Structures are given as C-alpha cells and as structure tokens.
Coordinates of N, CA and C in Angstrom, one line a residue:
Chain A
X1 N 109.8 84.5 112.9 CA 110.4 83.2 112.5 C 110.0 82.9 111.1
X2 N 111.0 82.9 110.2 CA 110.7 82.6 108.8 C 110.7 81.1 108.6
X3 N 109.5 80.6 108.4 CA 109.4 79.1 108.2 C 109.7 78.7 106.8
X4 N 109.6 79.6 105.8 CA 109.9 79.3 104.4 C 110.9 80.3 104.0
X5 N 112.1 79.9 103.5 CA 113.1 80.8 103.2 C 113.6 80.6 101.7
X6 N 113.7 81.7 101.1 CA 114.3 81.7 99.7 C 115.5 82.6 99.9
X7 N 116.7 82.0 100.0 CA 117.9 82.8 100.3 C 118.5 83.6 99.2
X8 N 118.1 83.3 98.0 CA 118.6 84.1 96.9 C 117.6 85.1 96.4
X9 N 117.9 86.4 96.7 CA 116.9 87.4 96.2 C 116.8 87.5 94.7
X10 N 117.9 87.1 94.0 CA 117.9 87.2 92.6 C 118.8 86.2 92.0
X11 N 118.5 85.8 90.7 CA 119.2 84.8 90.0 C 119.2 85.2 88.5
X12 N 120.4 85.2 87.9 CA 120.5 85.5 86.5 C 121.0 84.3 85.7
X13 N 120.2 83.9 84.6 CA 120.5 82.7 83.9 C 120.5 83.0 82.4
X14 N 121.4 82.4 81.7 CA 121.4 82.5 80.2 C 120.2 81.8 79.6
X15 N 119.6 82.4 78.6 CA 118.5 81.8 77.9 C 118.9 80.4 77.3
X16 N 118.1 79.4 77.5 CA 118.3 78.1 77.0 C 119.0 77.2 78.1
X17 N 119.5 77.8 79.1 CA 120.1 77.0 80.2 C 119.1 76.6 81.3
X18 N 119.5 75.9 82.3 CA 118.6 75.5 83.3 C 118.6 76.6 84.4
X19 N 117.4 76.9 84.9 CA 117.3 77.8 86.1 C 116.9 76.9 87.3
X20 N 117.6 77.1 88.4 CA 117.3 76.3 89.6 C 117.0 77.3 90.7
X21 N 115.8 77.3 91.2 CA 115.4 78.2 92.3 C 115.2 77.3 93.6
X22 N 115.7 77.8 94.7 CA 115.8 77.0 95.9 C 114.9 77.6 97.0
X23 N 114.4 76.6 97.8 CA 113.5 77.0 98.9 C 113.8 76.1 100.1
X24 N 114.0 76.6 101.3 CA 114.1 75.8 102.5 C 113.0 76.1 103.4
X25 N 112.6 75.1 104.2 CA 111.6 75.3 105.2 C 112.0 74.7 106.5
X26 N 111.4 75.1 107.6 CA 111.8 74.6 108.9 C 110.7 73.8 109.5
X27 N 109.4 73.9 109.1 CA 108.3 73.2 109.8 C 108.1 71.8 109.2
X28 N 108.4 70.8 109.9 CA 108.3 69.4 109.3 C 106.8 69.0 109.2
X29 N 105.9 69.9 109.6 CA 104.5 69.6 109.5 C 103.9 70.0 108.1
X30 N 104.7 70.8 107.4 CA 104.3 71.1 106.0 C 104.1 69.9 105.2
X31 N 103.0 69.8 104.5 CA 102.8 68.6 103.6 C 102.5 69.0 102.2
X32 N 102.5 70.2 101.9 CA 102.1 70.6 100.5 C 102.9 71.9 100.2
X33 N 103.5 71.9 99.0 CA 104.4 73.0 98.6 C 104.0 73.5 97.2
X34 N 104.0 74.8 97.1 CA 103.7 75.4 95.8 C 104.7 76.4 95.3
X35 N 104.8 76.6 94.0 CA 105.6 77.6 93.4 C 104.6 78.6 92.7
X36 N 104.8 79.9 92.9 CA 104.0 80.9 92.2 C 105.0 81.7 91.4
X37 N 104.5 82.3 90.4 CA 105.3 83.2 89.5 C 104.6 84.5 89.5
X38 N 105.4 85.6 89.6 CA 104.8 86.9 89.6 C 105.5 87.9 88.6
X39 N 104.7 88.4 87.7 CA 105.2 89.5 86.8 C 104.9 90.8 87.5
X40 N 105.7 91.9 87.1 CA 105.4 93.2 87.7 C 103.9 93.6 87.4
X41 N 103.3 94.3 88.3 CA 102.0 94.8 88.2 C 100.9 93.8 88.0
X42 N 101.2 92.5 88.4 CA 100.2 91.5 88.3 C 100.3 90.7 89.6
X43 N 99.2 90.0 89.9 CA 99.2 89.1 91.1 C 100.0 87.8 90.8
X44 N 100.4 87.1 91.8 CA 101.1 85.9 91.6 C 100.2 84.9 91.0
X45 N 100.8 84.0 90.1 CA 100.0 83.0 89.5 C 100.6 81.6 89.8
X46 N 99.8 80.7 90.0 CA 100.2 79.3 90.4 C 101.0 78.7 89.3
X47 N 102.1 78.0 89.6 CA 102.9 77.4 88.6 C 102.9 75.9 88.7
X48 N 103.3 75.4 89.9 CA 103.4 74.0 90.1 C 103.4 73.7 91.6
X49 N 103.0 72.5 91.9 CA 103.0 72.1 93.3 C 103.5 70.7 93.5
X50 N 103.7 70.3 94.8 CA 104.1 69.0 95.1 C 103.6 68.6 96.5
X51 N 103.1 67.4 96.6 CA 102.7 66.9 97.9 C 103.9 66.3 98.6
X52 N 103.9 66.2 99.9 CA 105.0 65.7 100.6 C 105.2 64.2 100.5
X53 N 104.2 63.5 99.9 CA 104.3 62.1 99.6 C 105.1 61.8 98.4
X54 N 105.5 62.9 97.6 CA 106.2 62.7 96.4 C 107.6 63.4 96.6
X55 N 108.5 63.0 95.7 CA 109.8 63.8 95.7 C 110.0 64.5 94.4
X56 N 109.1 64.4 93.5 CA 109.3 65.0 92.2 C 107.9 65.2 91.5
X57 N 107.8 66.4 90.9 CA 106.6 66.6 90.1 C 107.0 67.4 88.9
X58 N 106.5 67.0 87.7 CA 107.0 67.6 86.5 C 105.8 68.1 85.7
X59 N 106.0 69.3 85.1 CA 104.9 69.9 84.2 C 105.7 70.6 83.1
X60 N 105.8 70.0 82.0 CA 106.5 70.6 80.9 C 107.9 71.0 81.2
X61 N 108.2 72.3 81.1 CA 109.6 72.7 81.4 C 109.9 72.9 82.9
X62 N 108.9 72.7 83.7 CA 109.0 73.0 85.1 C 109.0 71.6 85.9
X63 N 110.0 71.5 86.8 CA 110.0 70.3 87.6 C 110.3 70.8 89.1
X64 N 109.5 70.3 90.0 CA 109.8 70.6 91.4 C 110.3 69.4 92.1
X65 N 111.4 69.5 92.8 CA 112.0 68.4 93.6 C 111.8 68.7 95.1
X66 N 111.5 67.7 95.8 CA 111.3 67.8 97.3 C 112.2 66.9 98.0
X67 N 113.0 67.4 98.9 CA 113.9 66.6 99.7 C 113.5 66.8 101.2
X68 N 112.6 65.9 101.7 CA 112.1 66.1 103.0 C 113.1 66.0 104.1
X69 N 114.0 65.1 104.0 CA 115.0 65.0 105.0 C 115.8 66.3 105.2
X70 N 116.1 67.0 104.1 CA 116.8 68.2 104.1 C 115.9 69.4 104.3
X71 N 114.6 69.2 104.2 CA 113.6 70.3 104.3 C 113.9 71.3 103.2
X72 N 114.0 70.8 102.0 CA 114.5 71.6 100.9 C 113.7 71.3 99.6
X73 N 113.3 72.3 98.9 CA 112.7 72.0 97.6 C 113.3 73.0 96.6
X74 N 113.2 72.5 95.3 CA 113.8 73.3 94.3 C 112.9 73.3 93.0
X75 N 112.9 74.3 92.3 CA 112.2 74.4 91.0 C 113.2 74.5 89.9
X76 N 113.1 73.6 89.0 CA 114.0 73.6 87.8 C 113.2 74.0 86.6
X77 N 113.8 74.9 85.8 CA 113.1 75.4 84.6 C 114.1 75.1 83.5
X78 N 113.7 74.2 82.5 CA 114.6 73.9 81.5 C 113.9 73.6 80.2
X79 N 114.3 74.2 79.1 CA 115.2 75.3 79.0 C 114.6 76.7 79.4
X80 N 115.4 77.5 80.0 CA 114.9 78.9 80.4 C 114.6 79.7 79.2
X81 N 113.5 80.5 79.3 CA 113.1 81.4 78.2 C 113.0 82.8 78.7
X82 N 113.1 83.8 77.9 CA 112.9 85.2 78.4 C 111.6 85.4 79.1
X83 N 110.6 84.8 78.7 CA 109.3 85.0 79.4 C 109.3 84.4 80.8
X84 N 110.3 83.7 81.2 CA 110.4 83.1 82.5 C 110.9 84.2 83.5
X85 N 111.4 85.3 83.0 CA 111.9 86.4 83.9 C 110.7 86.9 84.7
X86 N 110.8 86.7 86.0 CA 109.7 87.0 86.9 C 110.2 86.8 88.4
X87 N 109.4 87.1 89.3 CA 109.7 86.8 90.7 C 109.0 85.5 91.0
X88 N 109.7 84.5 91.6 CA 109.2 83.2 92.0 C 109.1 83.1 93.5
X89 N 107.9 82.7 93.9 CA 107.6 82.5 95.3 C 107.4 81.1 95.6
X90 N 108.0 80.6 96.7 CA 107.8 79.3 97.2 C 106.8 79.5 98.4
X91 N 105.9 78.5 98.5 CA 104.9 78.6 99.6 C 104.6 77.2 100.1
X92 N 104.3 77.1 101.4 CA 104.1 75.8 102.0 C 102.8 75.8 102.9
X93 N 102.2 74.6 103.0 CA 101.0 74.6 103.8 C 100.9 73.3 104.6
X94 N 100.3 73.5 105.8 CA 100.0 72.3 106.6 C 98.7 71.7 106.3
X95 N 98.6 70.4 106.5 CA 97.3 69.7 106.3 C 96.2 70.4 107.1
X96 N 95.1 70.5 106.4 CA 93.8 71.1 107.0 C 94.0 72.5 107.4
X97 N 95.0 73.2 107.0 CA 95.2 74.6 107.3 C 95.2 75.3 106.0
X98 N 94.3 76.2 105.7 CA 94.3 76.9 104.5 C 95.4 77.9 104.3
X99 N 96.1 78.3 105.4 CA 97.0 79.4 105.3 C 98.3 78.9 104.6
X100 N 98.7 79.6 103.6 CA 100.0 79.3 103.0 C 101.1 80.2 103.6
X101 N 102.2 79.6 103.9 CA 103.4 80.4 104.4 C 104.3 80.6 103.2
X102 N 104.6 81.9 103.0 CA 105.3 82.3 101.8 C 106.8 82.6 102.1
X103 N 107.6 82.3 101.1 CA 109.0 82.8 101.1 C 109.0 84.2 100.5
X104 N 110.2 84.8 100.6 CA 110.3 86.2 100.2 C 110.4 86.4 98.7
X105 N 110.6 85.3 98.0 CA 110.7 85.4 96.5 C 112.1 85.5 96.0
X106 N 112.3 85.0 94.8 CA 113.6 85.1 94.1 C 113.3 85.7 92.7
X107 N 114.0 86.8 92.4 CA 113.8 87.4 91.1 C 114.7 86.7 90.1
X108 N 114.1 86.1 89.1 CA 114.8 85.4 88.0 C 114.9 86.2 86.8
X109 N 116.1 86.4 86.3 CA 116.4 87.2 85.1 C 117.0 86.3 84.1
X110 N 116.3 86.1 82.9 CA 116.8 85.3 81.9 C 117.5 86.2 80.8
X111 N 118.8 86.0 80.6 CA 119.5 86.9 79.7 C 119.5 86.3 78.3
X112 N 119.2 87.1 77.3 CA 119.2 86.6 75.9 C 120.5 86.2 75.4
Chain B
X1 N 86.0 82.4 82.6 CA 86.1 82.8 84.0 C 86.9 84.1 84.1
X2 N 86.4 85.1 84.8 CA 87.0 86.4 84.9 C 88.2 86.4 85.8
X3 N 88.3 85.4 86.7 CA 89.4 85.4 87.7 C 89.0 86.3 88.8
X4 N 89.9 86.5 89.7 CA 89.6 87.4 90.9 C 89.7 88.9 90.4
X5 N 88.7 89.6 90.8 CA 88.6 91.0 90.4 C 88.8 91.9 91.6
X6 N 89.7 92.9 91.4 CA 90.0 93.8 92.5 C 89.8 95.2 92.0
X7 N 89.3 96.1 92.9 CA 89.2 97.5 92.5 C 89.4 98.4 93.7
X8 N 89.9 99.6 93.6 CA 90.5 100.1 92.4 C 91.9 99.4 92.1
X9 N 92.4 99.6 90.9 CA 93.8 99.1 90.7 C 94.9 99.9 91.3
X10 N 94.6 101.2 91.3 CA 95.5 102.2 91.9 C 94.7 103.1 92.8
X11 N 95.3 103.5 94.0 CA 94.6 104.4 94.9 C 95.7 105.3 95.5
X12 N 95.5 106.6 95.3 CA 96.4 107.6 96.0 C 95.5 108.4 96.9
X13 N 95.9 108.5 98.1 CA 95.1 109.2 99.1 C 96.0 109.9 100.1
X14 N 95.4 110.8 100.9 CA 96.2 111.5 101.9 C 96.1 110.9 103.2
X15 N 97.1 111.0 104.0 CA 97.1 110.5 105.3 C 95.8 110.9 106.1
X16 N 95.2 110.0 106.8 CA 94.1 110.2 107.6 C 92.8 109.9 106.9
X17 N 92.8 109.7 105.6 CA 91.6 109.4 104.8 C 91.3 107.9 104.9
X18 N 90.0 107.6 104.7 CA 89.6 106.2 104.7 C 89.8 105.6 103.3
X19 N 90.3 104.4 103.3 CA 90.5 103.7 102.0 C 89.8 102.4 102.1
X20 N 89.0 102.1 101.0 CA 88.3 100.8 100.9 C 88.7 100.1 99.6
X21 N 89.2 98.9 99.8 CA 89.7 98.1 98.7 C 88.6 97.0 98.5
X22 N 88.3 96.6 97.3 CA 87.3 95.7 97.0 C 87.8 94.5 96.2
X23 N 87.1 93.4 96.5 CA 87.5 92.1 95.8 C 86.3 91.3 95.5
X24 N 86.3 90.7 94.3 CA 85.3 89.7 93.9 C 86.0 88.4 93.6
X25 N 85.8 87.4 94.4 CA 86.5 86.2 94.2 C 85.9 85.4 93.0
X26 N 86.6 84.3 92.6 CA 86.1 83.5 91.6 C 84.9 82.8 92.0
X27 N 83.9 82.8 91.1 CA 82.6 82.2 91.5 C 82.8 80.7 91.9
X28 N 82.2 80.3 93.0 CA 82.3 78.9 93.4 C 83.4 78.7 94.5
X29 N 84.3 79.7 94.6 CA 85.4 79.6 95.6 C 84.8 80.0 96.9
X30 N 85.2 79.3 98.0 CA 84.7 79.6 99.3 C 85.7 80.1 100.3
X31 N 86.9 80.2 99.8 CA 88.0 80.8 100.7 C 88.5 82.1 100.0
X32 N 88.7 83.1 100.8 CA 89.2 84.4 100.3 C 90.3 84.9 101.2
X33 N 91.3 85.4 100.6 CA 92.5 85.8 101.3 C 92.8 87.3 101.0
X34 N 93.2 88.1 101.9 CA 93.8 89.4 101.7 C 95.3 89.4 102.1
X35 N 96.1 89.8 101.1 CA 97.5 89.9 101.3 C 98.0 91.3 101.1
X36 N 99.2 91.6 101.7 CA 99.8 92.9 101.5 C 101.3 92.6 101.1
X37 N 101.7 93.3 100.1 CA 103.1 93.1 99.6 C 103.9 94.4 99.7
X38 N 105.0 94.3 100.4 CA 105.9 95.5 100.5 C 107.3 95.0 100.2
X39 N 108.2 95.9 99.9 CA 109.6 95.6 99.7 C 110.2 95.0 100.9
X40 N 109.9 95.6 102.1 CA 110.5 95.2 103.3 C 110.1 93.8 103.8
X41 N 108.8 93.6 103.7 CA 108.2 92.4 104.4 C 107.7 91.3 103.4
X42 N 107.8 91.6 102.1 CA 107.4 90.6 101.2 C 105.9 90.4 101.2
X43 N 105.4 89.2 101.0 CA 103.9 88.9 100.9 C 103.4 88.5 102.2
X44 N 102.5 89.2 102.8 CA 102.0 88.9 104.1 C 100.5 88.7 104.1
X45 N 100.1 87.6 104.7 CA 98.7 87.3 104.8 C 98.1 88.2 105.9
X46 N 97.0 88.9 105.5 CA 96.4 89.8 106.5 C 95.2 89.1 107.2
X47 N 94.4 88.5 106.4 CA 93.2 87.8 106.9 C 92.7 86.8 105.8
X48 N 92.0 85.7 106.3 CA 91.3 84.9 105.4 C 90.0 84.5 105.9
X49 N 89.1 84.3 104.9 CA 87.7 83.9 105.2 C 87.4 82.6 104.6
X50 N 86.6 81.8 105.3 CA 86.1 80.6 104.7 C 84.6 80.6 104.8
X51 N 83.9 80.4 103.7 CA 82.4 80.5 103.7 C 82.0 81.8 104.4
X52 N 82.6 82.9 104.0 CA 82.3 84.2 104.4 C 82.6 84.5 105.9
X53 N 83.2 83.6 106.6 CA 83.5 83.8 108.0 C 85.0 84.0 108.1
X54 N 85.4 85.1 108.9 CA 86.8 85.3 109.1 C 87.4 84.2 110.0
X55 N 88.4 83.5 109.5 CA 89.0 82.4 110.1 C 90.3 82.8 110.9
X56 N 91.1 83.6 110.3 CA 92.3 84.0 110.9 C 92.6 85.5 110.5
X57 N 92.5 86.4 111.5 CA 92.9 87.8 111.2 C 94.1 88.2 111.9
X58 N 94.9 87.2 112.3 CA 96.1 87.6 113.1 C 97.1 88.4 112.3
X59 N 97.0 88.4 111.0 CA 97.9 89.2 110.2 C 97.5 90.7 110.0
X60 N 96.3 91.0 110.5 CA 95.9 92.4 110.4 C 96.8 93.2 111.3
X61 N 97.4 94.2 110.7 CA 98.4 95.0 111.5 C 97.9 95.7 112.7
X62 N 96.8 96.3 112.6 CA 96.3 97.0 113.8 C 94.8 97.4 113.5
X63 N 94.2 98.0 114.6 CA 92.8 98.2 114.5 C 92.3 99.1 113.4
X64 N 93.2 99.8 112.8 CA 92.9 100.7 111.6 C 92.4 99.8 110.4
X65 N 92.8 98.6 110.5 CA 92.4 97.7 109.4 C 91.2 96.8 109.7
X66 N 90.3 96.7 108.8 CA 89.1 95.9 109.0 C 88.8 95.2 107.7
X67 N 88.2 94.0 107.7 CA 87.8 93.3 106.5 C 86.4 92.7 106.7
X68 N 85.7 92.7 105.7 CA 84.3 92.1 105.7 C 84.1 91.3 104.5
X69 N 83.2 90.3 104.6 CA 82.8 89.5 103.5 C 81.3 89.3 103.7
X70 N 80.5 90.2 103.2 CA 79.0 90.1 103.4 C 78.4 89.0 102.7
X71 N 79.0 88.5 101.6 CA 78.5 87.4 100.8 C 79.6 86.7 100.1
X72 N 79.2 85.6 99.4 CA 80.3 84.8 98.8 C 81.0 85.5 97.6
X73 N 80.4 86.6 97.1 CA 81.0 87.2 95.9 C 81.6 88.6 96.1
X74 N 81.8 88.9 97.4 CA 82.3 90.3 97.6 C 83.0 90.4 99.0
X75 N 84.1 91.1 99.0 CA 84.8 91.4 100.2 C 85.5 92.7 100.1
X76 N 85.6 93.4 101.3 CA 86.3 94.7 101.4 C 87.3 94.6 102.4
X77 N 88.4 95.4 102.2 CA 89.4 95.7 103.2 C 89.5 97.2 103.4
X78 N 89.3 97.6 104.6 CA 89.2 99.0 104.9 C 90.3 99.5 105.8
X79 N 90.9 100.6 105.5 CA 91.9 101.2 106.3 C 91.4 102.6 106.7
X80 N 91.3 102.8 108.0 CA 90.7 104.0 108.5 C 91.3 104.3 109.9
X81 N 92.1 105.4 110.1 CA 92.6 106.3 109.1 C 93.9 105.7 108.4
X82 N 94.1 106.1 107.2 CA 95.3 105.5 106.5 C 96.5 106.3 106.9
X83 N 97.7 105.7 106.8 CA 98.9 106.3 107.1 C 99.9 106.0 106.0
X84 N 101.0 106.8 105.9 CA 101.9 106.5 104.8 C 102.5 105.1 104.8
X85 N 102.7 104.6 106.0 CA 103.3 103.2 106.1 C 102.4 102.1 105.6
X86 N 101.1 102.5 105.3 CA 100.2 101.5 104.7 C 100.4 101.4 103.2
X87 N 101.2 102.2 102.6 CA 101.5 102.2 101.2 C 102.1 100.8 100.8
X88 N 101.4 100.1 99.9 CA 101.8 98.8 99.5 C 100.9 98.3 98.4
X89 N 101.1 97.1 97.9 CA 100.2 96.5 97.0 C 99.4 95.5 97.8
X90 N 98.1 95.6 97.6 CA 97.2 94.7 98.4 C 96.6 93.7 97.4
X91 N 96.8 92.4 97.7 CA 96.2 91.4 96.8 C 95.1 90.7 97.5
X92 N 94.1 90.3 96.7 CA 93.0 89.4 97.1 C 93.2 88.1 96.4
X93 N 93.0 87.0 97.1 CA 93.1 85.7 96.4 C 91.9 84.8 96.9
X94 N 91.5 83.9 96.0 CA 90.5 83.0 96.4 C 90.9 81.5 96.1
X95 N 90.2 80.6 96.7 CA 90.5 79.2 96.4 C 89.2 78.4 96.7
X96 N 89.2 77.2 96.1 CA 87.9 76.4 96.2 C 87.7 75.9 97.6
X97 N 88.7 75.8 98.4 CA 88.6 75.4 99.8 C 88.2 73.9 99.9
X98 N 88.3 73.2 98.7 CA 88.0 71.8 98.8 C 89.1 71.1 99.6
X99 N 88.7 70.0 100.3 CA 89.7 69.2 101.0 C 90.8 68.8 100.1
X100 N 92.0 69.0 100.6 CA 93.1 68.6 99.8 C 94.0 69.8 99.4
X101 N 94.6 69.8 98.3 CA 95.6 70.8 98.0 C 95.0 71.9 97.1
X102 N 94.1 72.7 97.6 CA 93.6 73.8 96.8 C 94.6 74.9 96.5
X103 N 94.5 75.5 95.4 CA 95.4 76.5 94.9 C 94.8 77.8 95.1
X104 N 95.5 78.8 95.5 CA 95.0 80.2 95.6 C 95.2 80.9 94.3
X105 N 94.2 81.6 93.8 CA 94.2 82.4 92.6 C 94.2 83.9 93.0
X106 N 95.1 84.6 92.5 CA 95.3 86.0 92.9 C 94.6 87.0 91.9
X107 N 94.2 88.1 92.5 CA 93.8 89.2 91.7 C 95.0 90.0 91.3
X108 N 94.8 91.0 90.5 CA 95.9 91.8 90.0 C 96.5 92.8 91.0
X109 N 95.8 92.9 92.1 CA 96.3 93.8 93.2 C 95.8 95.2 93.1
X110 N 95.8 95.9 94.2 CA 95.5 97.3 94.3 C 96.8 98.0 94.9
X111 N 97.3 98.9 94.1 CA 98.5 99.6 94.5 C 98.1 100.9 95.3
X112 N 98.4 100.9 96.6 CA 97.9 102.0 97.4 C 99.1 102.9 97.8
X113 N 98.9 104.2 97.6 CA 99.9 105.1 98.0 C 99.2 106.1 98.9
X114 N 99.8 106.2 100.1 CA 99.2 107.2 101.1 C 100.2 108.3 101.3
X115 N 99.8 109.5 101.0 CA 100.8 110.6 101.1 C 100.8 111.3 102.4

C-alpha cells in the first residue's frame, strides 16, 4: 500500500520557468511533510518541510503548499535553475513516529 | 560537522560472501536509519535505531540481513550470505530525535554489487 505517491516519474522544465512537483498521500494521520533532493551518487538532502497546521511554507525559491482536504502537497521552484536538476522525494511522517514514508521520487530536468 | 559517514562507498562481492556496511551518524544525533534504494522499489527503510536500540526492523528483507548499533557513534548493516538481488545503494541517515519535526540527514551511500 503506497501511502505517499509521486505519480510523475520525471518532469522537464525550461530554465527560468516554474517547476511544480506533486505528491499525494492517503494517510490522514500524517502531520509533517518533507521534500528531499537527491543528486546522482549522493544521499538525499533535506530541502523544505511543512507541518499540517500550515498550508504554505516558503524558503527562497522553494515553496511547499499543503492541501489537507485533498491530501496533496506540491513543491514549487521558481525560477528553476540548472542546478535544480535532481530527483525530488516527498516524505511524510506521523506524530511521535520517527519513520518517514517516502514517495518514489520525481526526476526534475531543467533545460537550458 | 562532517555529516553522516558511510564506508565503503563501493563494494563488489561475489554471491555467498559476507558484506558489512558501516555508518557513523552525526555527533549528537540519537536516531539512526538504514535505507536501501533500488530502481524497482525506490527508497525503503530497513531498520531504525533510537538511542542505540532497534525500534523497527520490519523492513529488513530476511534473516540474511542484520544490523547493530553498539554505541551512539557507530552502526553496521551486515548481509550474510549476500545474493545478487541485494545489489543496491544502501543509505544511512541520522536525526536528532528531538520531539517535533526532526530532519533526517543522509550519508553518501554505499553502492553494493553482488555478482
């Protein structure tokens, strides 16, 4: 049972435009969501997170939106840069449970 | 801060051999996680420790896999005997474990190839 789904295996965006990565979840008990970025031959690195008590969190070019009623979150990157080309993982966690549930990842390709 | 350290970075071994992967978490972190990443299954949690105690090992695929954390600064993941289907990238991650929304910090991974 995939509790966290990233339905787009890959996404190609022109440099300078907005990249939107999507993530859906099924467990309404999740209360904290994270986005990680992974370059080849490296471990995932934390990018941005959001608590379920919020619907938006912004950090520079990165903004995460949470729609709890739709059980959907999205990561917006604007403007997209070549260095943003990576695999992006969405992860979710329940309160008092350390285990993160991970999506399958979306490969973002920024075209020059 | 050196981050999470994993060794070796690459391992090539023959089927049936024992493989030991090592991890040094970030100093002060009290939660440690072992993950496996494959093309077919993505990122899977194998086991996690809190304060050196295994909390959830339900992700360990079978008895050939074992993990230990003898102290707060070291953990091992052992596969004995190894099989070709164990070929994957194995990540170790650590977090502060503080109440609230702790973030996991990943090591660079060990790329394992079992021939």
